Coordinates of C-alpha atoms in Angstrom, one line a residue:
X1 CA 84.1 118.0 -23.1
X2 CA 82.7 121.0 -21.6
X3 CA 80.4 120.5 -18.5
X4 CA 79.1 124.2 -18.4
X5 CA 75.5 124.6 -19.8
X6 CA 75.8 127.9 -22.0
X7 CA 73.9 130.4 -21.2
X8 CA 70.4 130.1 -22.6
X9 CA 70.0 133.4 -24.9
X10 CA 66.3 135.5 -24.3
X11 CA 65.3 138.8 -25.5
X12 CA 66.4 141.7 -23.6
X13 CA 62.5 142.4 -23.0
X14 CA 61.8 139.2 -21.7
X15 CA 65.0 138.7 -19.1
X16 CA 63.4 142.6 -17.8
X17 CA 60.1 140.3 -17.5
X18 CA 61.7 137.3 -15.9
X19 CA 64.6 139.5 -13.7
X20 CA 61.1 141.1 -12.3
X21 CA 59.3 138.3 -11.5
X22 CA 62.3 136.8 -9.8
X23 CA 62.3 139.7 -7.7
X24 CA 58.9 139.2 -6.5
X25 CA 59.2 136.1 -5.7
X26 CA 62.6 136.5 -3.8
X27 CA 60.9 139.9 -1.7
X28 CA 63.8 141.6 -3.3
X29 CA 64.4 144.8 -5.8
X30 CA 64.6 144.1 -9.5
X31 CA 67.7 146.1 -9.2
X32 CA 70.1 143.3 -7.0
X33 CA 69.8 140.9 -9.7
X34 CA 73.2 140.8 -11.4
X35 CA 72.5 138.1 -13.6
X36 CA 70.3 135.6 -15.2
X37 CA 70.5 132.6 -16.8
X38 CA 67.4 130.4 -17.6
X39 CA 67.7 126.5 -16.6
X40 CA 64.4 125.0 -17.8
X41 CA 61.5 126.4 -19.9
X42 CA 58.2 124.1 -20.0
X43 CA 54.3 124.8 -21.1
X44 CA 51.7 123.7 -18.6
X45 CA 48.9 123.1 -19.8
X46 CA 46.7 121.6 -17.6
X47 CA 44.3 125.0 -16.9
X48 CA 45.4 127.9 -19.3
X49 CA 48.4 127.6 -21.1
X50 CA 51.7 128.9 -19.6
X51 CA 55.2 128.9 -19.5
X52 CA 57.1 128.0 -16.1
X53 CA 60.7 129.0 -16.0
X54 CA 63.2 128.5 -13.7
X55 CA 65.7 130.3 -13.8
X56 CA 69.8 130.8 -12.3
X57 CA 70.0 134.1 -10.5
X58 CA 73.3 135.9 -9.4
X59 CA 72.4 137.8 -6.9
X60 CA 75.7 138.4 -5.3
X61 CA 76.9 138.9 -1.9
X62 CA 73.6 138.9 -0.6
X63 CA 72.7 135.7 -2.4
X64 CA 73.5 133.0 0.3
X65 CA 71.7 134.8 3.2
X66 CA 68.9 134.9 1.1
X67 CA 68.5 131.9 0.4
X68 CA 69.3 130.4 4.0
X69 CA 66.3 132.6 4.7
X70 CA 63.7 131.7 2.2
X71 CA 61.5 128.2 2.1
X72 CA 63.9 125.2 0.1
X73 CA 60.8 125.5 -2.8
X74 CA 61.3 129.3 -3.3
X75 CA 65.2 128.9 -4.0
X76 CA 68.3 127.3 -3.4
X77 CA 71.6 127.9 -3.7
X78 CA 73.1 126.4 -7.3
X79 CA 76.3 124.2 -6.8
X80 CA 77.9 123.8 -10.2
X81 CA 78.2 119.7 -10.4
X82 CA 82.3 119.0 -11.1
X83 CA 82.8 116.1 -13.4
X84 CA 86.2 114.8 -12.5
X85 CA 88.2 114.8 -15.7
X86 CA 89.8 111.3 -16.7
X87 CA 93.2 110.7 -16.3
X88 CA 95.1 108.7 -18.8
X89 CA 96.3 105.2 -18.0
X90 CA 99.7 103.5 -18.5
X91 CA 98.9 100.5 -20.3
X92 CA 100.1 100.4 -24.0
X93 CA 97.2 100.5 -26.6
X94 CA 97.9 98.5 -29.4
X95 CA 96.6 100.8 -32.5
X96 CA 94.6 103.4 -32.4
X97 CA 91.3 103.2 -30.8
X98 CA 88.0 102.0 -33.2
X99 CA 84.6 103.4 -32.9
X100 CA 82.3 101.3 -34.8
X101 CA 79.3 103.2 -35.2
X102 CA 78.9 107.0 -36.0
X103 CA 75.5 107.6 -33.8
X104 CA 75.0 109.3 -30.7
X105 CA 77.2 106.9 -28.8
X106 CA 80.0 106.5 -31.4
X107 CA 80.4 110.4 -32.1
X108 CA 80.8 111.3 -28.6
X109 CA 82.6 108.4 -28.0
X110 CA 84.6 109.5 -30.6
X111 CA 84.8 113.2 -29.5
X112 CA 86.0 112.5 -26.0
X113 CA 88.5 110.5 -27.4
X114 CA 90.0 113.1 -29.9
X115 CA 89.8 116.1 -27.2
X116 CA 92.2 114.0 -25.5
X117 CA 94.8 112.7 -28.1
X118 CA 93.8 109.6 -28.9
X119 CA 92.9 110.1 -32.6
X120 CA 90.1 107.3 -33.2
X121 CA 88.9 105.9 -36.7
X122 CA 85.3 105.5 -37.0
X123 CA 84.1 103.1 -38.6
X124 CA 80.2 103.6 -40.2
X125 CA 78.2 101.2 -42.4
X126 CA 76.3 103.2 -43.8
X127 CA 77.0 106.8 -45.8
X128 CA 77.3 110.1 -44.8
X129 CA 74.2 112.3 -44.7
X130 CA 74.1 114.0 -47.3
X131 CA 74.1 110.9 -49.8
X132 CA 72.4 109.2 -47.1
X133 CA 69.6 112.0 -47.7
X134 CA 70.0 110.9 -51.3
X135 CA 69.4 107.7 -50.6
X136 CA 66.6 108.2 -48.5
X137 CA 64.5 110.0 -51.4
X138 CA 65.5 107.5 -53.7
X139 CA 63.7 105.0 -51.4
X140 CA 60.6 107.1 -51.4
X141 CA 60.3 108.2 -55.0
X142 CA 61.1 104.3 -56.3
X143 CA 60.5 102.0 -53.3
X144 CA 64.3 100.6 -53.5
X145 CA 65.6 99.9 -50.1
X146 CA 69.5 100.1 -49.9
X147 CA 70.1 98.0 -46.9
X148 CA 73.2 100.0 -46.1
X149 CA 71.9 103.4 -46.6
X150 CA 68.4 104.0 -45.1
X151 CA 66.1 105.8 -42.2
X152 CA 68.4 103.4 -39.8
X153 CA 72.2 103.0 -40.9
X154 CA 74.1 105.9 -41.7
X155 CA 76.3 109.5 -40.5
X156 CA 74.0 109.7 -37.2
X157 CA 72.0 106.6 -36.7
X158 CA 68.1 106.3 -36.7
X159 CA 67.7 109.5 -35.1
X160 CA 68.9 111.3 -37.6
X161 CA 65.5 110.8 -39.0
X162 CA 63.1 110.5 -36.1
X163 CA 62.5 113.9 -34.5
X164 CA 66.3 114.6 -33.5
X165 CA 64.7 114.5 -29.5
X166 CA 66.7 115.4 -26.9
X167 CA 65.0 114.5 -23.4
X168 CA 66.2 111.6 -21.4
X169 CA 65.3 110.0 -17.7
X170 CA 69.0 110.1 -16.7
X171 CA 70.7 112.7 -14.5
X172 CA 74.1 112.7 -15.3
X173 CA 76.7 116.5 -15.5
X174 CA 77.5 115.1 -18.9
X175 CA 74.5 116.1 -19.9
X176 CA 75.3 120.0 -20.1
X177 CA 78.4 119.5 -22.5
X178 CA 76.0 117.3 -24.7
X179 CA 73.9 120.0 -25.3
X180 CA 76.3 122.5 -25.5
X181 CA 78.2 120.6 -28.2
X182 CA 75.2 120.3 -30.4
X183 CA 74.8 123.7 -30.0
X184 CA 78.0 125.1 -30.8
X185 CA 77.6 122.8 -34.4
X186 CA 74.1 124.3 -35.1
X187 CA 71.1 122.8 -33.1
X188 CA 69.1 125.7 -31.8
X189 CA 70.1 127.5 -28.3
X190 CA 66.9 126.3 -26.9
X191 CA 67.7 123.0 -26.7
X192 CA 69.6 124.5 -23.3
X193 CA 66.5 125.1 -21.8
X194 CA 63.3 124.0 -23.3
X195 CA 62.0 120.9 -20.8
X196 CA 61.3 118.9 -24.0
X197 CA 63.8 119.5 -26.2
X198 CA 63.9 118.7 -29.8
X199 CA 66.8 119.7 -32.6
X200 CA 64.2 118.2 -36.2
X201 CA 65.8 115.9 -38.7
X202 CA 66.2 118.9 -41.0
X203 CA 68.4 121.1 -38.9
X204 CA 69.9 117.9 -37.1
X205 CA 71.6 116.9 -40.7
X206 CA 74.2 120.3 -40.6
X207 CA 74.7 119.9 -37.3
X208 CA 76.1 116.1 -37.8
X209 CA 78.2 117.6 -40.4
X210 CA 79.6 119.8 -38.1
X211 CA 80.2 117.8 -35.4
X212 CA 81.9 115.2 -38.0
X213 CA 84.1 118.4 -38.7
X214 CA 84.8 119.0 -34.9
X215 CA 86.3 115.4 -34.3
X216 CA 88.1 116.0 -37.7
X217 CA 90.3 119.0 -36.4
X218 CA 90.7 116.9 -33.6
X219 CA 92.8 114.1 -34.8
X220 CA 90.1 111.7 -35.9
X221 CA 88.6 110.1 -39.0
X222 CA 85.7 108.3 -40.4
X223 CA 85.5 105.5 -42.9
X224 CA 82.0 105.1 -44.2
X225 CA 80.5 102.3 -46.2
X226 CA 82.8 100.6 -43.8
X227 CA 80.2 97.8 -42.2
X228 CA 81.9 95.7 -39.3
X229 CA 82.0 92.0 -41.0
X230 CA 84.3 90.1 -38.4
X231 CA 86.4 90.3 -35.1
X232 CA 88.6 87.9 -33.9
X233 CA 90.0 88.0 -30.5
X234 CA 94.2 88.0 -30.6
X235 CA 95.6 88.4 -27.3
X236 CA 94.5 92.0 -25.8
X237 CA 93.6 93.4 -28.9
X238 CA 90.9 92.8 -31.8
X239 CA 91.9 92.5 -35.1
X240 CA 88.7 94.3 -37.1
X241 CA 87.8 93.0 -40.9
X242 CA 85.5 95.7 -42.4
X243 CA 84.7 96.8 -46.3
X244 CA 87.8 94.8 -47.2
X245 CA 90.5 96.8 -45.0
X246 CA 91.8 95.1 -41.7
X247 CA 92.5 97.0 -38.3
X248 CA 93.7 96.0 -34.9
X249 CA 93.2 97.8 -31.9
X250 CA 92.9 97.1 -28.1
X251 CA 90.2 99.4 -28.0
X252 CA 87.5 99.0 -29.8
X253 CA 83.9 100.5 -28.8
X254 CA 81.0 99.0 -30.4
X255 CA 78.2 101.8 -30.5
X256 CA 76.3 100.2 -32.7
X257 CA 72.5 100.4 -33.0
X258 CA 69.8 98.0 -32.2
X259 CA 69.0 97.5 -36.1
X260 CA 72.2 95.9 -36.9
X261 CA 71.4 92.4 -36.5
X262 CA 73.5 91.0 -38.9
X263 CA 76.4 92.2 -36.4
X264 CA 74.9 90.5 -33.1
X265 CA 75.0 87.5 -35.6
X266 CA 78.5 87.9 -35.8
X267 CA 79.5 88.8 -32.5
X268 CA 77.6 85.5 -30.9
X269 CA 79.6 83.5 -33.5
X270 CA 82.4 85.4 -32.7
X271 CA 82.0 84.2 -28.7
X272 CA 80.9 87.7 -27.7
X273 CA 78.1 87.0 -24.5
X274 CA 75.1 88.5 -25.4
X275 CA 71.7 88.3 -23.5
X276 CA 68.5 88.4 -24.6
X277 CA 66.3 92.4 -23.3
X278 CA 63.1 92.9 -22.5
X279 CA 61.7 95.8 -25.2
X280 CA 58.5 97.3 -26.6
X281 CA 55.9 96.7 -29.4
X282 CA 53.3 98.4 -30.5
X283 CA 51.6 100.6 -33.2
X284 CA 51.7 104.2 -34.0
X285 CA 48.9 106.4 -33.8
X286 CA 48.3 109.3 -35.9
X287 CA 45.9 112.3 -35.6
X288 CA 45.4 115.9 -37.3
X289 CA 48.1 118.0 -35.1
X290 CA 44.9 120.4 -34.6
X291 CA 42.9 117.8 -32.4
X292 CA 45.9 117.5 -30.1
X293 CA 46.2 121.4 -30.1
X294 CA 42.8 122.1 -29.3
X295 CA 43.0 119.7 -26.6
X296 CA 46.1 120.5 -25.0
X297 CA 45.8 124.4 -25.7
X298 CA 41.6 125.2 -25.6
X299 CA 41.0 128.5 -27.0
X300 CA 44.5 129.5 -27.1
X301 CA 44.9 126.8 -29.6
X302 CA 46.8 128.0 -32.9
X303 CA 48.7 130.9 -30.5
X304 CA 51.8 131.7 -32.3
X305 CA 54.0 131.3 -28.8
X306 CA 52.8 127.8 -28.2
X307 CA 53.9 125.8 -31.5
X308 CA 52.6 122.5 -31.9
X309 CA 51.3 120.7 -28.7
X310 CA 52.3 117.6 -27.5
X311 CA 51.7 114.6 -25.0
X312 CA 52.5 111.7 -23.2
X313 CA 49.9 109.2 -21.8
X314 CA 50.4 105.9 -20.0
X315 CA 48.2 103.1 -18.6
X316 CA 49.7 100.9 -15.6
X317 CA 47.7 98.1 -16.7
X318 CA 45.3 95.9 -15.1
X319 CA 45.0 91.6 -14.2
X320 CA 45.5 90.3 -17.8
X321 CA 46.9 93.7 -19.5
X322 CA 49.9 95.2 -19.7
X323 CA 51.2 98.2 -19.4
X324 CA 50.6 100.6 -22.1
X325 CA 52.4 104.3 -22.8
X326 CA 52.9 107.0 -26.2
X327 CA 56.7 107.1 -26.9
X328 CA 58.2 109.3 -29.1
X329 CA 55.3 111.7 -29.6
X330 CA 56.3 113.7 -32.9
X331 CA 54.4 116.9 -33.3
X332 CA 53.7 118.4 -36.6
X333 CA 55.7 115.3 -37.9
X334 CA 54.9 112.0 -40.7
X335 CA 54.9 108.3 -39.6
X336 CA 58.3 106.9 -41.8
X337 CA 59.4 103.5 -42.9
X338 CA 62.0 102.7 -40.7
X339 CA 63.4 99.4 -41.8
X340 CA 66.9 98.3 -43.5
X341 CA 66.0 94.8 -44.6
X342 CA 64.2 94.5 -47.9
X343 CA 60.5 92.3 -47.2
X344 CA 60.5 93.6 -43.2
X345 CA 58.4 96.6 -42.4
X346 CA 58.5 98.3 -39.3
X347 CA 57.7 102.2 -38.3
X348 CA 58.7 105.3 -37.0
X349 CA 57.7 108.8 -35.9
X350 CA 59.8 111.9 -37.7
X351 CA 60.0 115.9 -36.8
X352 CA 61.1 118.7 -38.6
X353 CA 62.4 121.8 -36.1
X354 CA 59.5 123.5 -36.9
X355 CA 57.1 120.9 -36.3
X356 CA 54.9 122.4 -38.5
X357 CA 53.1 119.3 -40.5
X358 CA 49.5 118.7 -40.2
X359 CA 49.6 115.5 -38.3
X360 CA 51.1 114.5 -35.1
X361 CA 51.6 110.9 -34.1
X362 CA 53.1 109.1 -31.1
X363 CA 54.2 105.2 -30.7
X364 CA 51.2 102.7 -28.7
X365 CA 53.6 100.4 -27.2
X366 CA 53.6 97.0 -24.7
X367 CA 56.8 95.6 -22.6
X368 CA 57.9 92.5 -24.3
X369 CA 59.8 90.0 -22.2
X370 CA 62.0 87.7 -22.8
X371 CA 59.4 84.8 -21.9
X372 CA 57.5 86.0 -24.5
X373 CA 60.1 85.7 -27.5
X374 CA 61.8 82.0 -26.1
X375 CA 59.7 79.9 -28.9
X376 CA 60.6 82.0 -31.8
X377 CA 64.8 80.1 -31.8
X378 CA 66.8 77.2 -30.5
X379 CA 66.8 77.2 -26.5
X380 CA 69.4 79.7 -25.3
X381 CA 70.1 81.6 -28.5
X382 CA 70.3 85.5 -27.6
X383 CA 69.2 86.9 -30.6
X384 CA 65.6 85.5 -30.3
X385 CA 63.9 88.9 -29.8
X386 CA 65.3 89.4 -33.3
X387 CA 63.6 86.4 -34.6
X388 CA 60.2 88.1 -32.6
X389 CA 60.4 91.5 -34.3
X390 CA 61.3 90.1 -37.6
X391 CA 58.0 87.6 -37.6
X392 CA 55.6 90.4 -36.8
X393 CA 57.3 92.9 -39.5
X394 CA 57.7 90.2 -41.9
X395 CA 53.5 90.4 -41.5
X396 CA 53.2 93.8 -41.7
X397 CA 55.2 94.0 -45.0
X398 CA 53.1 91.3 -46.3
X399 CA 49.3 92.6 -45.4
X400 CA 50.4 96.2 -46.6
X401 CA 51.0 95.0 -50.0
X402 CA 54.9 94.3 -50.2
X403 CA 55.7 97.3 -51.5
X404 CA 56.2 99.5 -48.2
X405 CA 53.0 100.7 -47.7
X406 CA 51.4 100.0 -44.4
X407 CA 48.7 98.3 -42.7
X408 CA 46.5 100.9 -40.8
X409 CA 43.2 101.2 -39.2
X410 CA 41.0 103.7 -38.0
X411 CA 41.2 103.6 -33.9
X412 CA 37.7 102.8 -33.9
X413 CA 37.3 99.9 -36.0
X414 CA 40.9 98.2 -34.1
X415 CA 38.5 98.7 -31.1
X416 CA 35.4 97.4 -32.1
X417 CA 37.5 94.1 -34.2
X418 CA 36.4 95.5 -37.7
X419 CA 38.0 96.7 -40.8
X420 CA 36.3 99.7 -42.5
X421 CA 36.3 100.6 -46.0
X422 CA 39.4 103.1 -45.4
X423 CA 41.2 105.1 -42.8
X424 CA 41.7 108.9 -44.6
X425 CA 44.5 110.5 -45.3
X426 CA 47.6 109.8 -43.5
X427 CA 51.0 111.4 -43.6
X428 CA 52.6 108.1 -44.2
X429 CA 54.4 108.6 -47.5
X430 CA 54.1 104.7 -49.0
X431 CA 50.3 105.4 -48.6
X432 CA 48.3 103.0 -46.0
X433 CA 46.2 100.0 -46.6
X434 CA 42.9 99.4 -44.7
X435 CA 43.8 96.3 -42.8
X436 CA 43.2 94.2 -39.3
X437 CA 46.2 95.5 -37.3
X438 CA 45.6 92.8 -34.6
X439 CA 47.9 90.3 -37.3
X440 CA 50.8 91.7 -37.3
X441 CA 51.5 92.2 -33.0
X442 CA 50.9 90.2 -30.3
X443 CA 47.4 89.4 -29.1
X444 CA 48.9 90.5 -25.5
X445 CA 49.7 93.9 -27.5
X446 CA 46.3 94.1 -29.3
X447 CA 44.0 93.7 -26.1
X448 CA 46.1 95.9 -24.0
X449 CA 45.7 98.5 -26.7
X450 CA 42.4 98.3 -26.9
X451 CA 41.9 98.6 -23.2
X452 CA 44.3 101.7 -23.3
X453 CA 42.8 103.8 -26.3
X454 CA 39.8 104.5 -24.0
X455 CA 41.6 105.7 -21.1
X456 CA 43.7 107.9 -22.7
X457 CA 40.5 109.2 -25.1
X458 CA 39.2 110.7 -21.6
X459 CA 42.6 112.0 -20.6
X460 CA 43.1 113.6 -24.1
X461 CA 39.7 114.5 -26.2
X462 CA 39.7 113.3 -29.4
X463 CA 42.3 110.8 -28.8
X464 CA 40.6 107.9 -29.7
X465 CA 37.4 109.3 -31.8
X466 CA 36.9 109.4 -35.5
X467 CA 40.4 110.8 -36.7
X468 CA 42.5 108.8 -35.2
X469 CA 44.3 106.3 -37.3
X470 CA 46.2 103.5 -36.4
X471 CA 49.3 102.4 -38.7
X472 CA 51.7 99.6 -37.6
X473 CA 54.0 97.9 -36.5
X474 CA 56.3 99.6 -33.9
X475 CA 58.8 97.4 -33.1
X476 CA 62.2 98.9 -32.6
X477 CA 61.8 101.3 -29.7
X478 CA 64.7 99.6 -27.9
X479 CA 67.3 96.9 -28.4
X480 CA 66.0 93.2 -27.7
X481 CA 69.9 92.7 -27.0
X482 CA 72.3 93.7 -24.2
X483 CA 76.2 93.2 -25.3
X484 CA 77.2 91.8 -21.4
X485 CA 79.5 94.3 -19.9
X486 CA 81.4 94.8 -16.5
X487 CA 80.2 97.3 -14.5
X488 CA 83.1 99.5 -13.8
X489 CA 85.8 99.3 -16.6
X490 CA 83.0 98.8 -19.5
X491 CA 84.4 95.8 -21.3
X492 CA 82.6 93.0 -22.8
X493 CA 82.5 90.6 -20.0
X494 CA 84.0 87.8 -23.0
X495 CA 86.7 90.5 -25.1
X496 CA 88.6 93.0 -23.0
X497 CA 89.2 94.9 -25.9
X498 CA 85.5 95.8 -26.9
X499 CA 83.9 98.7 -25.2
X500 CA 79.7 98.2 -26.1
X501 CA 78.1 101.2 -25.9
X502 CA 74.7 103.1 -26.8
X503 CA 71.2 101.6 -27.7
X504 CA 72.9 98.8 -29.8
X505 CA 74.6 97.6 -26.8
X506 CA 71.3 97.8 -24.3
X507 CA 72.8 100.1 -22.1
X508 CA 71.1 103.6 -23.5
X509 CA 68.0 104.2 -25.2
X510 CA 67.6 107.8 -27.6
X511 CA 70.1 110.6 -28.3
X512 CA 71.0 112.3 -25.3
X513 CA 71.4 109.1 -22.8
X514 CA 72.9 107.0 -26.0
X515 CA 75.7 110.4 -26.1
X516 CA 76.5 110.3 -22.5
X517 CA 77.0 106.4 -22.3
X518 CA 79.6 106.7 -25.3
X519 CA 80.9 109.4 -23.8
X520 CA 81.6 107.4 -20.4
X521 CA 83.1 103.9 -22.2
X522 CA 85.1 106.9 -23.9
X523 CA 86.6 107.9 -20.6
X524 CA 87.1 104.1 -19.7
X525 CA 89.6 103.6 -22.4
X526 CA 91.4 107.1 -21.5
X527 CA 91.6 105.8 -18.4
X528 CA 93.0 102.2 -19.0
X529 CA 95.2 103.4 -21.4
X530 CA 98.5 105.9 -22.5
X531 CA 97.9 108.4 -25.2
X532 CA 99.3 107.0 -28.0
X533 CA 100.7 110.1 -28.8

């Protein structure tokens, strides 16, 4: 994979704007800069609205002096990070490597491994996304889950339909030929730059067809409706039953995601060593998009070169509270049913690219820990953090009717303790019913909550006030499992031959860090084994 970051495209007017104010700020003539490239685009709006840019400039021979000469926070000279390319390894590999799973983790996984010969099958429960699409508004017109086809399983995982977002906390080179990838199949060039990037589930759905394509020239293939049922250790290799075929391989990455508990079922029975992870719960929160916009934005709310506004707000906590933060704000997006098991209810925040909706929500969300969830299974079992999330959203799908709809309440009444005669309109397709959302989380998650909505009402007007409605529950922001791996060669610390990766695994958590930790248990297997050729 590529690690060069393409350039980012701009109008010829505005690189003669930006080339200009480089300039200035450099002391030099407009005329010595050769070339431009911009790095990062981001809105502040803390005063007036504006963009800050930061931008690559080749400014040739004189570029180093210059920079020697200015102040570190004026410029700097740009070293170009190397990633060292792997080498392939010697051992035999029995097979031909498996990538179960055909999200972020699996398709890169699965990229990395076809740009260097090693032809993998993935293997995808669910369907691709154009049925899955299908299946999806099927769901909503009739209220008929299919448990193997929904907002979770299926070509691209659960981000195919969330807001397709692309920030992450890490800092890895990798990064750059992530982007660039998704570009090259479709996701808009300013992904490259923008500081908050964002593809939408509508364009994201061509550009996993395309990407599907890439690794197709490659050498690879897919199998979907192909749902992992066993694995059984035989010497260094894993022999694979799924959708009634059988495979074996001695390389077999798991990039699974954190949804699929009917798989961490069957790798602890299998022996696999699993741990219990700390992870979030929560609500989401849902206002009209113009209440964030006129808070972020003033008077230049509406302003055609803004879009939709966003936000992120956190509360450290205090003696008795928890933390509190938004997570995966969704502009101009629609609060979905993200669940794949019929009678569980659980929800999520979507985007189109154009984040052009009328609402905008965010998730409200706690740290859970693993001394929180130890009651709800036998002592020692891994998977009780499943047995947590699946009490609360057993709840939810019960006090919204048991027909999908949702519990909600206005943000007023969950802070004063009292259920109003309705909360409004909502963009929740199922429709919403007026409920006490304090019964389906945690009471440490309801009185943080409540303590939080204030704070972040004075941080962000209108936050907390009239409009805001409350729908729940949010429980699947990360993985309450970790798939035990050794540090340096990747493996599951029980079965050589399984490579965890991704969110399922609790090593990643959303689309761009998810990517880059396939992409890495990728290079592992290049590196412990010969091309098979």
């Amino acid at each position: 994979m590529s690690e060069e970051r393409p350039p980012a495209r701009v109008s010829p007017q505005h690189e003669r704007v930006l080339a200009a104010k480089a300039a200035e700020r450099l002391g030099i003539d407009a005329a010595e800069v050769k070339n431009l490239r911009v790095v990062r685009r981001a809105v502040d709006a803390r005063h007036r609205p504006r963009f800050v840019y930061t931008l690559d400039v080749d400014l040739g021979e004189r570029e180093r002096a210059l920079c020697e000469y200015l102040p570190l926070h004026s410029a700097r000279v740009l070293a170009q990070e190397e990633i060292p390319k792997p080498a392939p390894g010697s051992e035999p590999l029995a097979g031909r490597p498996l990538a179960v799973g055909a999200g972020p983790a699996g398709l890169f996984a699965a990229l990395t491994l076809a740009q260097y010969g090693y032809r993998p099958l993935v293997l995808e429960r669910g369907r691709p996304v154009a049925q899955r699409v299908e299946d999806i508004a099927r769901f909503h017109a009739e209220r008929t889950l299919d448990p193997e086809s929904n907002c979770l399983f299926g070509e691209g995982g659960a981000g195919t339909f969330s807001d397709g977002k692309l920030t992450t906390l890490i800092d890895d080179p990798r990064i750059a030929g992530v982007l660039a990838v998704l570009v090259e199949c479709g996701a808009p060039e300013e992904i490259i730059f923008d500081a908050k990037p964002h593809v939408g589930t509508d364009r994201l759905r061509d550009v996993l067809v395309n990407l599907r394509k890439k690794i197709e020239a490659l050498g690879g293939e897919f199998r979907f409706g192909a749902r992992v049922e066993k694995i059984i250790p035989t010497g260094n290799a894993l022999k694979v039953s799924a959708a009634g075929e059988k495979y074996e391989s001695g390389a077999v990455l798991l990039a699974i995601g954190h949804s699929a508990r009917d798989t961490y079922m069957m790798l602890r029975d299998a022996g696999v060593t699993l741990e219990p992870r700390a992870f979030q719960i929560g609500l989401r929160i849902e206002h009209p998009q113009e209440i964030i916009n006129t808070a972020q934005y003033g008077k230049w709310s509406g302003h055609p070169a803004l879009g939709a506004a966003d936000y992120r707000l956190v509360w450290k906590g205090t003696d008795g509270f928890r933390p509190v933060y938004t997570f995966c704000m969704c502009p101009g997006g629609e609060v979905m049913a993200a669940t794949a098991q019929p009678g569980r209810l659980c929800t999520n925040g979507m985007s189109n690219c154009a984040r052009d909706g009328r609402f905008a929500n965010s998730a409200l969300v706690v740290p859970v820990s693993p001394e929180d969830f130890a009651s709800f299974s036998t002592p020692g079992d891994p998977l009780s953090g499943i047995r947590f999330q699946e009490h609360w959203e057993r709840a939810a799908f019960g006090l919204g009717g048991g027909d999908y709809g949702a519990p909600a309440q206005k943000a007023r009444d969950f802070l004063s303790g009292s259920v109003g005669g309705g909360v409004g309109e909502t963009s929740y397709r199922f429709g919403v019913v007026p409920a006490d959302l304090s019964m389906i989380i945690p009471d440490f998650a309801t009185r943080s909550i409540r303590r939080a909505l204030p704070v972040f009402g004075k941080a962000l007007k209108g936050f907390d006030e009239a409009d805001a409605v409350l729908i729940g529950p949010e429980t699947r922001v990360s993985s309450p499992v970790r798939i035990v791996r050794e540090d340096g060669a990747r493996r599951a610390v029980s079965t050589p031959a399984l490579y965890p990766a991704g969110e399922g695994a609790g090593y990643a958590s959303g689309i761009m860090s998810s990517a880059v930790d396939g992409i890495l248990s990728a290079e592992a297997i290049i590196t412990r084994f010969a091309c098979p050729g």
